[in-house]
mmCIF file of C-alpha atoms in Angstrom:
data_model
loop_
_atom_site.group_PDB
_atom_site.id
_atom_site.type_symbol
_atom_site.label_atom_id
_atom_site.label_comp_id
_atom_site.label_asym_id
_atom_site.label_seq_id
_atom_site.Cartn_x
_atom_site.Cartn_y
_atom_site.Cartn_z
ATOM 1 C CA UNK A 88 -0.027 0.009 0.084
ATOM 2 C CA UNK A 89 1.114 3.321 -0.700
ATOM 3 C CA UNK A 90 1.343 5.514 2.436
ATOM 4 C CA UNK A 91 1.171 9.531 2.163
ATOM 5 C CA UNK A 92 4.204 10.988 3.668
ATOM 6 C CA UNK A 93 1.706 13.221 5.435
ATOM 7 C CA UNK A 94 0.558 10.331 7.425
ATOM 8 C CA UNK A 95 3.723 9.268 8.288
ATOM 9 C CA UNK A 96 5.277 12.640 9.334
ATOM 10 C CA UNK A 97 2.131 14.548 10.350
ATOM 11 C CA UNK A 98 2.958 17.719 8.317
ATOM 12 C CA UNK A 99 3.364 18.916 5.197
ATOM 13 C CA UNK A 100 6.547 18.257 3.475
ATOM 14 C CA UNK A 101 8.141 19.253 0.151
ATOM 15 C CA UNK A 102 5.953 17.519 -2.449
ATOM 16 C CA UNK A 103 3.128 16.577 -0.052
ATOM 17 C CA UNK A 104 0.912 15.950 -2.998
ATOM 18 C CA UNK A 105 3.332 13.104 -4.315
ATOM 19 C CA UNK A 106 3.202 9.522 -2.406
ATOM 20 C CA UNK A 107 5.760 7.741 -0.892
ATOM 21 C CA UNK A 108 7.169 5.050 -3.405
ATOM 22 C CA UNK A 109 5.584 1.526 -2.743
ATOM 23 C CA UNK A 110 8.890 0.084 -3.794
ATOM 24 C CA UNK A 111 12.148 -0.561 -2.115
ATOM 25 C CA UNK A 112 15.382 0.819 -3.436
ATOM 26 C CA UNK A 113 17.834 -2.524 -3.708
ATOM 27 C CA UNK A 114 21.375 -2.229 -3.846
ATOM 28 C CA UNK A 115 21.797 -3.247 -7.645
ATOM 29 C CA UNK A 116 23.042 -7.078 -8.421
ATOM 30 C CA UNK A 117 25.134 -7.798 -11.120
ATOM 31 C CA UNK A 118 24.908 -11.603 -12.498
ATOM 32 C CA UNK A 119 25.594 -13.208 -15.793
ATOM 33 C CA UNK A 120 22.249 -14.487 -17.249
ATOM 34 C CA UNK A 121 22.040 -16.701 -20.596
ATOM 35 C CA UNK A 122 20.339 -15.737 -23.196
ATOM 36 C CA UNK A 123 17.787 -18.190 -23.919
ATOM 37 C CA UNK A 124 15.099 -16.671 -26.038
ATOM 38 C CA UNK A 125 14.815 -13.065 -28.010
ATOM 39 C CA UNK A 126 13.693 -10.558 -25.971
ATOM 40 C CA UNK A 127 10.080 -9.567 -26.874
ATOM 41 C CA UNK A 128 9.776 -5.863 -27.787
ATOM 42 C CA UNK A 129 8.989 -3.253 -25.344
ATOM 43 C CA UNK A 130 6.717 -1.050 -27.914
ATOM 44 C CA UNK A 131 3.318 -2.698 -28.264
ATOM 45 C CA UNK A 132 1.036 -0.134 -29.243
ATOM 46 C CA UNK A 133 0.591 0.147 -33.002
ATOM 47 C CA UNK A 134 0.954 3.114 -34.685
ATOM 48 C CA UNK A 135 -3.284 3.312 -35.367
ATOM 49 C CA UNK A 136 -3.606 3.011 -31.672
ATOM 50 C CA UNK A 137 -1.010 5.851 -30.871
ATOM 51 C CA UNK A 138 -2.387 7.960 -33.077
ATOM 52 C CA UNK A 139 -5.674 7.453 -31.836
ATOM 53 C CA UNK A 140 -4.492 8.279 -28.568
ATOM 54 C CA UNK A 141 -2.931 11.171 -29.641
ATOM 55 C CA UNK A 142 -5.834 12.945 -31.312
ATOM 56 C CA UNK A 143 -7.547 11.832 -28.067
ATOM 57 C CA UNK A 144 -4.884 13.900 -25.978
ATOM 58 C CA UNK A 145 -5.013 16.702 -28.282
ATOM 59 C CA UNK A 146 -8.325 17.386 -28.162
ATOM 60 C CA UNK A 147 -8.490 17.384 -24.190
ATOM 61 C CA UNK A 148 -5.503 19.819 -24.061
ATOM 62 C CA UNK A 149 -7.289 21.995 -26.690
ATOM 63 C CA UNK A 150 -10.258 22.090 -24.111
ATOM 64 C CA UNK A 151 -7.861 22.813 -21.454
ATOM 65 C CA UNK A 152 -6.634 25.665 -23.503
ATOM 66 C CA UNK A 153 -10.046 26.838 -23.659
ATOM 67 C CA UNK A 154 -10.761 26.663 -20.096
ATOM 68 C CA UNK A 155 -7.457 28.463 -19.521
ATOM 69 C CA UNK A 156 -8.470 31.280 -21.392
ATOM 70 C CA UNK A 157 -11.710 31.911 -20.160
ATOM 71 C CA UNK A 158 -10.310 32.157 -16.344
ATOM 72 C CA UNK A 159 -7.515 34.630 -17.457
ATOM 73 C CA UNK A 160 -9.983 36.825 -19.238
ATOM 74 C CA UNK A 161 -9.384 40.530 -18.587
ATOM 75 C CA UNK A 162 -12.288 43.191 -17.826
ATOM 76 C CA UNK A 163 -11.289 44.959 -20.853
ATOM 77 C CA UNK A 164 -12.223 43.667 -23.976
ATOM 78 C CA UNK A 165 -13.894 40.470 -22.051
ATOM 79 C CA UNK A 166 -17.237 40.536 -24.325
ATOM 80 C CA UNK A 167 -15.090 39.540 -27.205
ATOM 81 C CA UNK A 168 -13.248 37.097 -25.368
ATOM 82 C CA UNK A 169 -16.154 35.368 -24.416
ATOM 83 C CA UNK A 170 -17.216 35.376 -27.744
ATOM 84 C CA UNK A 171 -14.092 33.896 -29.237
ATOM 85 C CA UNK A 172 -13.905 31.251 -26.302
ATOM 86 C CA UNK A 173 -17.669 29.995 -26.818
ATOM 87 C CA UNK A 174 -17.159 29.873 -30.289
ATOM 88 C CA UNK A 175 -14.035 27.674 -29.711
ATOM 89 C CA UNK A 176 -15.783 25.751 -27.015
ATOM 90 C CA UNK A 177 -18.864 24.684 -29.724
ATOM 91 C CA UNK A 178 -16.454 23.970 -32.482
ATOM 92 C CA UNK A 179 -14.557 21.137 -30.485
ATOM 93 C CA UNK A 180 -17.620 19.809 -29.338
ATOM 94 C CA UNK A 181 -18.710 19.510 -32.854
ATOM 95 C CA UNK A 182 -15.627 18.056 -34.030
ATOM 96 C CA UNK A 183 -15.867 15.233 -31.079
ATOM 97 C CA UNK A 184 -19.437 14.734 -32.346
ATOM 98 C CA UNK A 185 -18.575 14.548 -36.185
ATOM 99 C CA UNK A 186 -15.356 12.351 -36.148
ATOM 100 C CA UNK A 187 -17.154 9.577 -33.425
ATOM 101 C CA UNK A 188 -13.576 9.951 -31.645
ATOM 102 C CA UNK A 189 -15.409 10.060 -28.293
ATOM 103 C CA UNK A 190 -15.958 6.118 -28.201
ATOM 104 C CA UNK A 191 -11.824 6.510 -27.703
ATOM 105 C CA UNK A 192 -11.804 8.616 -24.755
ATOM 106 C CA UNK A 193 -10.925 7.535 -21.554
ATOM 107 C CA UNK A 194 -13.741 7.796 -18.664
ATOM 108 C CA UNK A 195 -11.846 10.718 -17.602
ATOM 109 C CA UNK A 196 -11.544 12.655 -20.600
ATOM 110 C CA UNK A 197 -15.164 11.834 -21.266
ATOM 111 C CA UNK A 198 -16.047 13.620 -17.833
ATOM 112 C CA UNK A 199 -14.015 16.450 -18.414
ATOM 113 C CA UNK A 200 -14.994 17.297 -22.175
ATOM 114 C CA UNK A 201 -18.614 17.081 -21.079
ATOM 115 C CA UNK A 202 -18.509 19.645 -18.398
ATOM 116 C CA UNK A 203 -19.690 22.976 -19.200
ATOM 117 C CA UNK A 204 -17.791 25.530 -20.288
ATOM 118 C CA UNK A 205 -16.163 27.355 -17.380
ATOM 119 C CA UNK A 206 -16.643 24.735 -14.677
ATOM 120 C CA UNK A 207 -13.449 22.876 -14.491
ATOM 121 C CA UNK A 208 -11.665 23.072 -11.346
ATOM 122 C CA UNK A 209 -8.328 25.001 -11.678
ATOM 123 C CA UNK A 210 -6.678 22.535 -8.980
ATOM 124 C CA UNK A 211 -8.276 19.292 -9.930
ATOM 125 C CA UNK A 212 -8.987 19.588 -13.501
ATOM 126 C CA UNK A 213 -6.270 22.400 -14.854
ATOM 127 C CA UNK A 214 -3.676 21.450 -12.825
ATOM 128 C CA UNK A 215 -4.319 17.788 -12.984
ATOM 129 C CA UNK A 216 -3.804 17.698 -16.479
ATOM 130 C CA UNK A 217 -0.474 19.613 -17.022
ATOM 131 C CA UNK A 218 1.407 16.256 -17.165
ATOM 132 C CA UNK A 219 -0.415 15.075 -19.893
ATOM 133 C CA UNK A 220 1.556 17.985 -22.188
ATOM 134 C CA UNK A 221 4.603 15.921 -21.656
ATOM 135 C CA UNK A 222 2.755 12.658 -22.300
ATOM 136 C CA UNK A 223 1.349 14.055 -25.564
ATOM 137 C CA UNK A 224 4.735 14.855 -26.436
ATOM 138 C CA UNK A 225 6.360 11.781 -25.833
ATOM 139 C CA UNK A 226 3.322 10.121 -28.099
ATOM 140 C CA UNK A 227 4.529 12.373 -31.147
ATOM 141 C CA UNK A 228 7.870 11.372 -30.496
ATOM 142 C CA UNK A 229 6.991 7.545 -30.658
ATOM 143 C CA UNK A 230 4.968 8.056 -33.893
ATOM 144 C CA UNK A 231 8.110 10.083 -35.131
ATOM 145 C CA UNK A 232 6.108 13.346 -35.807
ATOM 146 C CA UNK A 233 8.517 15.210 -33.628
ATOM 147 C CA UNK A 234 12.426 14.934 -32.997
ATOM 148 C CA UNK A 235 13.909 13.837 -30.015
ATOM 149 C CA UNK A 236 12.641 14.229 -26.211
ATOM 150 C CA UNK A 237 13.984 17.251 -24.068
ATOM 151 C CA UNK A 238 15.766 16.885 -21.222
ATOM 152 C CA UNK A 239 14.154 15.997 -17.817
ATOM 153 C CA UNK A 240 14.237 19.619 -16.657
ATOM 154 C CA UNK A 241 12.802 20.928 -19.962
ATOM 155 C CA UNK A 242 9.113 20.717 -20.628
ATOM 156 C CA UNK A 243 8.208 19.588 -24.374
ATOM 157 C CA UNK A 244 7.153 23.145 -26.129
ATOM 158 C CA UNK A 245 3.342 23.738 -26.069
ATOM 159 C CA UNK A 246 3.245 25.475 -29.446
ATOM 160 C CA UNK A 247 5.193 22.864 -31.338
ATOM 161 C CA UNK A 248 3.421 19.803 -30.173
ATOM 162 C CA UNK A 249 -0.101 21.698 -31.107
ATOM 163 C CA UNK A 250 1.366 22.293 -34.457
ATOM 164 C CA UNK A 251 2.918 18.924 -35.348
ATOM 165 C CA UNK A 252 -0.324 16.625 -36.058
ATOM 166 C CA UNK A 253 -1.866 19.351 -38.495
ATOM 167 C CA UNK A 254 -5.039 18.647 -36.188
ATOM 168 C CA UNK A 255 -7.192 21.840 -35.770
ATOM 169 C CA UNK A 256 -9.520 20.990 -33.749
ATOM 170 C CA UNK A 257 -12.223 23.074 -35.216
ATOM 171 C CA UNK A 258 -12.443 21.213 -38.319
ATOM 172 C CA UNK A 259 -13.400 17.637 -37.981
ATOM 173 C CA UNK A 260 -11.756 16.399 -41.077
ATOM 174 C CA UNK A 261 -8.048 17.275 -39.946
ATOM 175 C CA UNK A 262 -8.949 14.701 -37.047
ATOM 176 C CA UNK A 263 -10.328 12.102 -39.495
ATOM 177 C CA UNK A 264 -7.571 12.662 -41.850
ATOM 178 C CA UNK A 265 -4.597 12.090 -39.297
ATOM 179 C CA UNK A 266 -6.390 8.734 -38.017
ATOM 180 C CA UNK A 267 -6.839 7.907 -41.607
ATOM 181 C CA UNK A 268 -3.144 8.409 -41.967
ATOM 182 C CA UNK A 269 -1.874 6.655 -39.163
ATOM 183 C CA UNK A 270 -4.409 3.551 -39.855
ATOM 184 C CA UNK A 271 -4.599 2.967 -43.682
ATOM 185 C CA UNK A 272 -2.099 5.181 -45.244
ATOM 186 C CA UNK A 273 1.998 5.776 -44.943
ATOM 187 C CA UNK A 274 1.559 6.359 -41.051
ATOM 188 C CA UNK A 275 0.601 2.940 -40.559
ATOM 189 C CA UNK A 276 3.572 1.383 -41.598
ATOM 190 C CA UNK A 277 6.734 -0.084 -39.150
ATOM 191 C CA UNK A 278 9.070 2.767 -40.217
ATOM 192 C CA UNK A 279 6.470 5.412 -39.114
ATOM 193 C CA UNK A 280 7.033 4.289 -35.237
ATOM 194 C CA UNK A 281 10.075 4.826 -33.629
ATOM 195 C CA UNK A 282 12.314 1.593 -33.624
ATOM 196 C CA UNK A 283 12.868 -0.788 -30.916
ATOM 197 C CA UNK A 284 16.252 0.312 -29.988
ATOM 198 C CA UNK A 285 15.220 3.926 -29.758
ATOM 199 C CA UNK A 286 12.115 3.149 -27.756
ATOM 200 C CA UNK A 287 14.315 1.198 -25.131
ATOM 201 C CA UNK A 288 16.846 3.879 -24.809
ATOM 202 C CA UNK A 289 14.412 6.517 -24.105
ATOM 203 C CA UNK A 290 12.622 4.298 -21.719
ATOM 204 C CA UNK A 291 15.555 3.446 -19.583
ATOM 205 C CA UNK A 292 16.473 7.138 -19.327
ATOM 206 C CA UNK A 293 12.383 7.918 -18.195
ATOM 207 C CA UNK A 294 13.209 5.138 -15.416
ATOM 208 C CA UNK A 295 16.194 6.367 -14.428
ATOM 209 C CA UNK A 296 14.868 9.925 -13.893
ATOM 210 C CA UNK A 297 11.639 8.858 -12.379
ATOM 211 C CA UNK A 298 13.418 6.638 -10.021
ATOM 212 C CA UNK A 299 15.556 9.648 -8.922
ATOM 213 C CA UNK A 300 12.443 12.020 -8.416
ATOM 214 C CA UNK A 301 10.515 9.120 -6.396
ATOM 215 C CA UNK A 302 13.930 8.694 -4.219
ATOM 216 C CA UNK A 303 13.743 12.517 -3.494
ATOM 217 C CA UNK A 304 10.654 12.430 -1.802
ATOM 218 C CA UNK A 305 12.126 9.569 0.607
ATOM 219 C CA UNK A 306 15.283 11.953 1.203
ATOM 220 C CA UNK A 307 12.813 14.860 2.197
ATOM 221 C CA UNK A 308 11.365 12.779 4.549
ATOM 222 C CA UNK A 309 14.751 11.644 6.129
ATOM 223 C CA UNK A 310 16.134 15.288 6.435
ATOM 224 C CA UNK A 311 12.623 16.233 8.122
ATOM 225 C CA UNK A 312 13.011 13.547 10.350
ATOM 226 C CA UNK A 313 16.715 14.853 11.733
ATOM 227 C CA UNK A 314 17.201 16.622 14.922
ATOM 228 C CA UNK A 315 16.016 16.270 18.435
ATOM 229 C CA UNK A 316 12.940 17.298 20.325
ATOM 230 C CA UNK A 317 9.653 15.463 21.312
ATOM 231 C CA UNK A 318 8.226 15.962 18.022
ATOM 232 C CA UNK A 319 10.837 14.503 16.113
ATOM 233 C CA UNK A 320 10.661 11.680 18.204
ATOM 234 C CA UNK A 321 7.352 11.113 17.798
ATOM 235 C CA UNK A 322 7.546 11.308 13.978
ATOM 236 C CA UNK A 323 10.457 8.575 13.644
ATOM 237 C CA UNK A 324 8.160 6.288 15.842
ATOM 238 C CA UNK A 325 5.687 6.288 13.223
ATOM 239 C CA UNK A 326 8.049 5.345 10.357
ATOM 240 C CA UNK A 327 7.405 1.656 9.266
ATOM 241 C CA UNK A 328 10.906 -0.437 10.189
ATOM 242 C CA UNK A 329 11.023 -1.360 6.431
ATOM 243 C CA UNK A 330 10.658 2.514 5.673
ATOM 244 C CA UNK A 331 13.721 2.944 8.172
ATOM 245 C CA UNK A 332 15.748 0.684 6.115
ATOM 246 C CA UNK A 333 15.043 2.377 2.906
ATOM 247 C CA UNK A 334 15.705 5.717 4.404
ATOM 248 C CA UNK A 335 19.642 4.469 5.837
ATOM 249 C CA UNK A 336 20.141 2.980 2.400
ATOM 250 C CA UNK A 337 19.005 5.683 0.292
ATOM 251 C CA UNK A 338 22.351 7.949 -0.246
ATOM 252 C CA UNK A 339 24.239 4.695 -0.915
ATOM 253 C CA UNK A 340 21.582 3.734 -3.511
ATOM 254 C CA UNK A 341 21.733 7.244 -5.238
ATOM 255 C CA UNK A 342 24.887 7.529 -5.398
ATOM 256 C CA UNK A 343 25.334 3.871 -7.239
ATOM 257 C CA UNK A 344 22.422 4.735 -9.465
ATOM 258 C CA UNK A 345 23.941 8.243 -10.737
ATOM 259 C CA UNK A 346 27.234 6.347 -11.461
ATOM 260 C CA UNK A 347 25.510 3.758 -13.304
ATOM 261 C CA UNK A 348 23.206 6.235 -14.995
ATOM 262 C CA UNK A 349 26.392 8.292 -16.324
ATOM 263 C CA UNK A 350 28.349 5.358 -17.455
ATOM 264 C CA UNK A 351 25.429 3.976 -19.642
ATOM 265 C CA UNK A 352 24.444 7.544 -20.864
ATOM 266 C CA UNK A 353 20.959 7.638 -18.928
ATOM 267 C CA UNK A 354 21.828 10.990 -17.862
ATOM 268 C CA UNK A 355 24.249 14.025 -19.272
ATOM 269 C CA UNK A 356 26.062 14.901 -16.105
ATOM 270 C CA UNK A 357 26.487 14.110 -12.076
ATOM 271 C CA UNK A 358 27.904 16.032 -9.215
ATOM 272 C CA UNK A 359 28.371 15.048 -5.946
ATOM 273 C CA UNK A 360 27.384 11.342 -6.734
ATOM 274 C CA UNK A 361 24.369 12.393 -7.555
ATOM 275 C CA UNK A 362 22.347 13.134 -10.747
ATOM 276 C CA UNK A 363 22.707 16.481 -11.983
ATOM 277 C CA UNK A 364 21.074 19.804 -14.015
ATOM 278 C CA UNK A 365 23.155 22.079 -15.250
ATOM 279 C CA UNK A 366 26.136 21.298 -12.723
ATOM 280 C CA UNK A 367 23.995 21.178 -9.550
ATOM 281 C CA UNK A 368 23.205 17.814 -7.856
ATOM 282 C CA UNK A 369 19.523 16.952 -8.108
ATOM 283 C CA UNK A 370 19.185 17.146 -4.356
ATOM 284 C CA UNK A 371 20.349 20.746 -3.843
ATOM 285 C CA UNK A 372 17.643 21.785 -6.871
ATOM 286 C CA UNK A 373 15.499 24.072 -5.792
ATOM 287 C CA UNK A 374 12.162 23.479 -4.793
ATOM 288 C CA UNK A 375 10.440 24.573 -8.160
ATOM 289 C CA UNK A 376 13.059 22.961 -10.264
ATOM 290 C CA UNK A 377 12.470 19.290 -8.386
ATOM 291 C CA UNK A 378 8.632 19.696 -8.846
ATOM 292 C CA UNK A 379 8.915 20.496 -12.547
ATOM 293 C CA UNK A 380 11.165 17.470 -13.009
ATOM 294 C CA UNK A 381 9.316 14.898 -11.332
ATOM 295 C CA UNK A 382 6.216 15.817 -13.234
ATOM 296 C CA UNK A 383 7.810 15.524 -16.387
ATOM 297 C CA UNK A 384 9.441 12.293 -15.370
ATOM 298 C CA UNK A 385 6.360 10.582 -14.103
ATOM 299 C CA UNK A 386 4.131 12.011 -17.065
ATOM 300 C CA UNK A 387 6.564 10.756 -19.719
ATOM 301 C CA UNK A 388 7.111 7.255 -17.929
ATOM 302 C CA UNK A 389 3.149 7.011 -17.702
ATOM 303 C CA UNK A 390 2.901 7.263 -21.723
ATOM 304 C CA UNK A 391 6.016 4.912 -22.330
ATOM 305 C CA UNK A 392 4.378 2.523 -19.815
ATOM 306 C CA UNK A 393 1.109 2.593 -22.098
ATOM 307 C CA UNK A 394 3.028 2.411 -25.177
ATOM 308 C CA UNK A 395 4.625 -0.772 -23.810
ATOM 309 C CA UNK A 396 0.988 -1.919 -22.296
ATOM 310 C CA UNK A 397 2.380 -2.297 -19.050
ATOM 311 C CA UNK A 398 -0.368 -0.058 -17.678
ATOM 312 C CA UNK A 399 -3.546 2.211 -18.697
ATOM 313 C CA UNK A 400 -3.332 5.279 -19.963
ATOM 314 C CA UNK A 401 -4.759 7.188 -16.984
ATOM 315 C CA UNK A 402 -2.622 6.601 -13.755
ATOM 316 C CA UNK A 403 -3.059 8.246 -10.346
ATOM 317 C CA UNK A 404 -0.410 10.554 -9.525
ATOM 318 C CA UNK A 405 2.583 9.002 -7.872
ATOM 319 C CA UNK A 406 1.529 5.476 -9.335
ATOM 320 C CA UNK A 407 3.435 5.438 -12.659
ATOM 321 C CA UNK A 408 4.680 2.004 -13.497
ATOM 322 C CA UNK A 409 8.175 1.054 -14.871
ATOM 323 C CA UNK A 410 8.445 -0.917 -18.196
ATOM 324 C CA UNK A 411 11.193 -2.841 -16.840
ATOM 325 C CA UNK A 412 10.189 -4.832 -13.760
ATOM 326 C CA UNK A 413 12.974 -3.312 -11.725
ATOM 327 C CA UNK A 414 13.401 -0.295 -13.972
ATOM 328 C CA UNK A 415 16.791 0.574 -15.825
ATOM 329 C CA UNK A 416 18.959 1.375 -13.004
ATOM 330 C CA UNK A 417 18.681 -1.872 -10.902
ATOM 331 C CA UNK A 418 18.297 -4.575 -14.068
ATOM 332 C CA UNK A 419 20.837 -6.619 -14.004
ATOM 333 C CA UNK A 420 24.062 -5.834 -16.943
ATOM 334 C CA UNK A 421 23.845 -8.471 -19.742
ATOM 335 C CA UNK A 422 27.308 -10.217 -19.370
ATOM 336 C CA UNK A 423 28.345 -9.445 -16.114
ATOM 337 C CA UNK A 424 28.993 -12.039 -13.941
#
């Protein structure tokens, strides 16, 4: 069971919206394994499947943009702004209706898109969808529509993502043309999807950064428990013994993980035996950058898990799954003894 940090410690911690990882942090064990059968491919979704999920996500993010525009309307020129927003809202709904794409929506997407204009919650609906931009970018990369995945503290450029598909939500035929191209056209061919090697490399990077972001939650807990006093003593008593073990072993695990990640080119740099961003160790980044990196890593990891068919598209925050069962950092190295 995943236990919220706030229930363990009784007060707000950095990234308190996250939950403590349900996995443990093992010391890597390197063994020889004989190759018996050919490894099955990681990337399992077809170009048509990916394109359908891409179109659904773009339409949802279009509505996200409409809601954001409405919430940011200024009094000056408000009437004209309201009219344009209403027109965009109506056009989006018409496209959904004409294309029949609604049958491919997740329950969450269907619920959000069925809400009346201006009724989205800023915290739950708007903020809750921020990570979908990174998932959206990952899908476009998988279809070879865009080149490359940005570093894990850098967002995909939203304007680039929206222009990349040639889908114009106000024009239903652009949605159907996009889906047709990847279902029966040139886009349905295998070369219009990233190779297995490209996918595997990208997954391993995502797993490394996702693991490091989750580890930071426990490191923050460790730091919050340091010191003397009755409150600290009581907080330490509430920590399960298994988590005490994780906490005590984690600094060493981060050191081992950063060393392996750097040697295998899963990260571009390290500092002070840790992952690094522009020369700064991950653990010393400011709160905003740590939260940004964590959100990016989790959203991309969730998209990769869907592409590999190890998880559904909609996952709760803090519960994205690795594609490789142990995560790339803790998978035994091939040929090692």
